[in-house]
Tab-separated table of C-alpha atoms in Angstrom:
chain	number	residue	atom	x	y	z
A	1	ASP	CA	0.067	-0.013	0.043
A	2	GLN	CA	1.586	3.222	-1.122
A	3	GLN	CA	0.919	5.803	1.559
A	4	VAL	CA	2.788	8.535	-0.353
A	5	LYS	CA	2.149	8.830	-4.148
A	6	GLN	CA	3.692	10.884	-6.847
A	7	ASN	CA	1.424	10.225	-9.808
A	8	SER	CA	3.659	11.943	-12.432
A	9	PRO	CA	6.816	9.973	-13.148
A	10	SER	CA	8.096	12.939	-15.284
A	11	LEU	CA	7.470	16.624	-16.014
A	12	SER	CA	9.016	18.807	-18.708
A	13	VAL	CA	8.971	22.645	-18.098
A	14	GLN	CA	10.628	25.418	-20.053
A	15	GLU	CA	13.227	27.487	-18.459
A	16	GLY	CA	11.869	30.528	-16.702
A	17	ARG	CA	8.426	29.064	-16.284
A	18	ILE	CA	6.838	27.673	-13.127
A	19	SER	CA	7.280	23.925	-12.043
A	20	ILE	CA	4.620	22.361	-10.117
A	21	LEU	CA	5.269	18.836	-8.584
A	22	ASN	CA	2.483	16.989	-6.845
A	23	CYS	CA	2.248	14.563	-4.065
A	24	ASP	CA	-0.802	12.702	-2.380
A	25	TYR	CA	-0.768	10.805	0.955
A	26	THR	CA	-3.290	8.566	2.484
A	27	ASN	CA	-2.164	8.326	6.093
A	28	SER	CA	-3.731	11.031	8.281
A	29	MET	CA	-1.274	10.480	10.946
A	30	PHE	CA	1.410	12.225	8.701
A	31	ASP	CA	2.081	15.710	10.183
A	32	TYR	CA	5.473	16.669	8.721
A	33	PHE	CA	6.269	16.616	4.938
A	34	LEU	CA	9.538	17.185	3.025
A	35	TRP	CA	10.798	17.462	-0.571
A	36	TYR	CA	14.221	16.184	-1.528
A	37	LYS	CA	16.141	16.542	-4.804
A	38	LYS	CA	18.295	13.877	-6.181
A	39	TYR	CA	20.789	14.181	-9.169
A	40	PRO	CA	22.154	10.892	-10.926
A	41	ALA	CA	24.753	8.987	-8.762
A	42	GLU	CA	24.152	11.244	-5.765
A	43	GLY	CA	22.192	10.865	-2.538
A	44	PRO	CA	18.957	12.868	-2.130
A	45	THR	CA	19.449	16.484	-0.836
A	46	PHE	CA	16.888	18.263	1.371
A	47	LEU	CA	14.954	20.906	-0.421
A	48	ILE	CA	12.091	22.223	1.807
A	49	SER	CA	9.658	21.222	4.565
A	50	ILE	CA	6.416	21.986	5.928
A	51	SER	CA	4.656	21.101	9.192
A	52	SER	CA	0.919	20.276	9.193
A	53	ILE	CA	0.182	23.374	11.251
A	54	LYS	CA	1.006	25.477	8.183
A	55	ASP	CA	-0.509	25.512	4.731
A	56	LYS	CA	2.427	27.263	2.908
A	57	ASN	CA	6.223	27.528	3.270
A	58	GLU	CA	8.513	29.395	0.978
A	59	ASP	CA	12.368	29.464	0.586
A	60	GLY	CA	13.547	31.430	-2.260
A	61	ARG	CA	12.249	30.061	-5.704
A	62	PHE	CA	10.759	27.063	-3.854
A	63	THR	CA	7.345	26.949	-2.184
A	64	VAL	CA	5.446	23.930	-0.703
A	65	PHE	CA	1.723	24.242	-0.286
A	66	LEU	CA	-0.159	21.619	1.937
A	67	ASN	CA	-3.758	20.854	1.690
A	68	LYS	CA	-4.727	18.754	4.666
A	69	SER	CA	-8.202	18.179	3.844
A	70	ALA	CA	-7.266	16.850	0.308
A	71	LYS	CA	-4.166	15.054	1.693
A	72	HIS	CA	-2.127	16.780	-1.104
A	73	LEU	CA	0.849	18.727	-1.260
A	74	SER	CA	2.738	20.518	-4.061
A	75	LEU	CA	6.080	22.020	-4.805
A	76	HIS	CA	6.293	25.054	-6.888
A	77	ILE	CA	9.621	26.207	-8.385
A	78	VAL	CA	9.595	29.635	-9.914
A	79	PRO	CA	11.362	30.529	-12.142
A	80	SER	CA	12.500	27.185	-13.277
A	81	GLN	CA	16.270	26.832	-14.121
A	82	PRO	CA	18.301	24.148	-15.981
A	83	GLY	CA	20.024	23.206	-12.713
A	84	ASP	CA	16.530	22.209	-11.414
A	85	SER	CA	16.499	19.157	-13.630
A	86	ALA	CA	16.505	16.205	-11.174
A	87	VAL	CA	14.348	13.780	-9.537
A	88	TYR	CA	12.124	15.081	-6.801
A	89	PHE	CA	10.787	12.972	-4.050
A	90	CYS	CA	8.245	13.903	-1.420
A	91	ALA	CA	8.280	12.172	1.984
A	92	ALA	CA	6.130	12.234	4.987
A	93	SER	CA	6.365	11.332	8.536
A	94	ALA	CA	4.505	11.248	11.745
A	95	VAL	CA	6.806	13.066	14.087
A	96	GLN	CA	7.291	10.664	17.072
A	97	GLY	CA	10.752	9.652	17.905
A	98	ALA	CA	12.838	8.644	15.041
A	99	GLN	CA	11.729	10.457	11.902
A	100	LYS	CA	10.680	7.439	9.802
A	101	LEU	CA	10.333	8.929	6.355
A	102	VAL	CA	7.852	7.397	3.823
A	103	PHE	CA	8.960	8.501	0.333
A	104	GLY	CA	6.962	8.832	-2.863
A	105	GLN	CA	8.238	7.185	-6.094
A	106	GLY	CA	9.702	10.372	-7.431
A	107	THR	CA	9.175	12.718	-10.314
A	108	ARG	CA	11.742	13.399	-12.909
A	109	LEU	CA	11.856	17.150	-13.701
A	110	THR	CA	13.396	18.312	-16.874
A	111	ILE	CA	14.003	22.063	-17.586
A	112	ASN	CA	14.353	22.866	-21.311
A	113	PRO	CA	16.295	25.827	-22.478
B	1	ASN	CA	33.250	17.970	6.835
B	2	ALA	CA	32.809	14.942	4.665
B	3	GLY	CA	29.148	14.533	5.769
B	4	VAL	CA	27.844	11.026	5.264
B	5	THR	CA	30.084	8.557	3.490
B	6	GLN	CA	29.351	5.085	2.289
B	7	THR	CA	31.642	2.175	1.466
B	8	PRO	CA	31.806	0.625	-1.049
B	9	LYS	CA	30.162	2.555	-3.944
B	10	PHE	CA	29.603	-0.596	-6.063
B	11	ARG	CA	29.553	-4.201	-5.299
B	12	VAL	CA	28.639	-7.433	-7.232
B	13	LEU	CA	27.705	-10.476	-5.195
B	14	LYS	CA	26.778	-13.998	-5.932
B	15	THR	CA	23.590	-15.459	-4.448
B	16	GLY	CA	24.393	-16.688	-0.903
B	17	GLN	CA	27.420	-14.517	-0.291
B	18	SER	CA	27.495	-11.991	2.523
B	19	MET	CA	28.793	-8.616	2.923
B	20	THR	CA	28.724	-5.486	5.004
B	21	LEU	CA	28.051	-1.950	3.926
B	22	LEU	CA	29.555	0.770	6.006
B	23	CYS	CA	28.163	4.246	6.582
B	24	ALA	CA	29.950	6.937	8.505
B	25	GLN	CA	29.027	10.372	9.520
B	26	ASP	CA	31.109	13.164	10.989
B	27	MET	CA	28.284	15.550	12.180
B	28	ASN	CA	27.718	13.937	15.566
B	29	HIS	CA	24.336	12.991	14.636
B	30	GLU	CA	22.202	10.809	16.904
B	31	TYR	CA	19.900	9.167	14.274
B	32	MET	CA	20.978	7.045	11.468
B	33	TYR	CA	19.120	5.326	8.711
B	34	TRP	CA	19.481	2.774	5.951
B	35	TYR	CA	17.180	2.925	2.924
B	36	ARG	CA	16.947	0.891	-0.405
B	37	GLN	CA	15.878	2.620	-3.577
B	38	ASP	CA	14.350	0.393	-6.330
B	39	PRO	CA	12.886	1.704	-9.640
B	40	GLY	CA	9.340	3.089	-9.355
B	41	MET	CA	9.486	2.538	-5.679
B	42	GLY	CA	11.056	5.577	-4.104
B	43	LEU	CA	13.149	5.022	-0.979
B	44	ARG	CA	12.151	2.327	1.669
B	45	LEU	CA	13.434	2.326	5.195
B	46	ILE	CA	15.297	-0.905	6.060
B	47	HIS	CA	16.689	-0.215	9.684
B	48	TYR	CA	17.331	2.715	11.722
B	49	SER	CA	19.040	3.740	15.084
B	50	VAL	CA	18.183	6.581	17.462
B	51	GLY	CA	21.657	6.422	19.157
B	52	GLU	CA	24.751	4.371	19.806
B	53	GLY	CA	23.872	0.818	20.539
B	54	THR	CA	20.505	0.940	19.507
B	55	THR	CA	18.782	-0.488	16.333
B	56	ALA	CA	15.112	-0.863	15.181
B	57	LYS	CA	13.283	-2.244	12.124
B	58	GLY	CA	12.046	-0.102	9.393
B	59	GLU	CA	9.485	-1.014	6.605
B	60	VAL	CA	11.623	-3.600	4.775
B	61	PRO	CA	14.109	-5.226	7.438
B	62	ASP	CA	13.863	-8.867	6.175
B	63	GLY	CA	17.267	-10.248	5.112
B	64	TYR	CA	19.235	-7.516	6.720
B	65	ASN	CA	21.058	-6.960	9.931
B	66	VAL	CA	22.541	-3.677	11.332
B	67	SER	CA	24.797	-2.539	14.120
B	68	ARG	CA	25.682	0.835	15.699
B	69	LEU	CA	28.665	0.089	17.872
B	70	LYS	CA	30.031	3.739	17.475
B	71	LYS	CA	27.929	6.677	17.174
B	72	GLN	CA	29.438	7.887	13.869
B	73	ASN	CA	29.066	4.401	12.133
B	74	PHE	CA	26.102	2.365	11.091
B	75	LEU	CA	26.673	-1.018	9.453
B	76	LEU	CA	24.211	-2.889	7.117
B	77	GLY	CA	24.799	-6.607	6.659
B	78	LEU	CA	23.576	-8.960	4.200
B	79	GLU	CA	24.161	-12.668	5.495
B	80	SER	CA	23.163	-14.544	2.460
B	81	ALA	CA	22.410	-12.197	-0.368
B	82	ALA	CA	19.565	-12.858	-2.751
B	83	PRO	CA	18.869	-11.375	-6.276
B	84	SER	CA	15.852	-9.523	-4.691
B	85	GLN	CA	18.296	-7.428	-2.708
B	86	THR	CA	19.843	-5.860	-5.920
B	87	SER	CA	19.275	-2.260	-5.245
B	88	VAL	CA	20.819	1.072	-4.456
B	89	TYR	CA	21.343	1.508	-0.705
B	90	PHE	CA	21.409	4.952	0.783
B	91	CYS	CA	22.393	5.781	4.392
B	92	ALA	CA	21.287	8.832	6.097
B	93	SER	CA	21.636	10.641	9.356
B	94	SER	CA	19.938	13.352	11.344
B	95	TYR	CA	20.609	15.431	14.561
B	96	SER	CA	17.237	14.739	15.952
B	97	GLY	CA	14.084	12.666	15.050
B	98	ALA	CA	12.295	15.937	13.775
B	99	GLY	CA	15.180	17.133	11.593
B	100	GLU	CA	16.063	16.925	8.039
B	101	GLN	CA	18.097	13.818	7.088
B	102	TYR	CA	21.440	14.106	5.328
B	103	PHE	CA	22.041	11.306	2.767
B	104	GLY	CA	25.176	9.522	1.651
B	105	PRO	CA	25.970	9.074	-1.996
B	106	GLY	CA	24.755	5.512	-2.198
B	107	THR	CA	26.083	1.958	-2.860
B	108	ARG	CA	24.724	0.157	-5.967
B	109	LEU	CA	24.609	-3.486	-5.192
B	110	THR	CA	23.951	-6.232	-7.767
B	111	VAL	CA	23.277	-9.906	-6.709
B	112	THR	CA	23.547	-12.326	-9.400
């Protein structure tokens, strides 16, 4: 049972435009959400996070939106740059003790010049 | 700071062989984790540790054992490798259970 789902395996966006990556979850106990970015042959790197007490968190070009009633979160990147081309994973946890992250399948984002 | 390092980077095993993957972190983090990544599956937690001398099972622990004898090291062992354990293995660490996790570069393991 996939508790965190990223239904788009890939996304292609033109440079300078907005990239929107989506993520859905099923477990209502999740209360902390993260986005990680992964380049080939490297480990994931943390991008941005959001707690369930918020509905938006912004960090530079990256904004994460959380809709708890719909159990949906999204990552907005604006403007998109070629260096943003990577695989993006969303992850969720119920913050209790060790942060056991549950990851989505990932979305490969390609930014076209 | 090297961050999180993993040894080896690549390994090919025959079915039934054993091996140990080593993860080391120099950030004085309490928490350490082992994940595996398979195509179309994202990352799945194998085992984790909340401090030196402790270990706990994650989502997919069968066929693996772990040890955390020193705070900075977290070892993942495969006693009798199976083709289903072909995967990319990532180690991660975090300062607390509520903080972001820092990942190593991964170990690509193939079991034939």
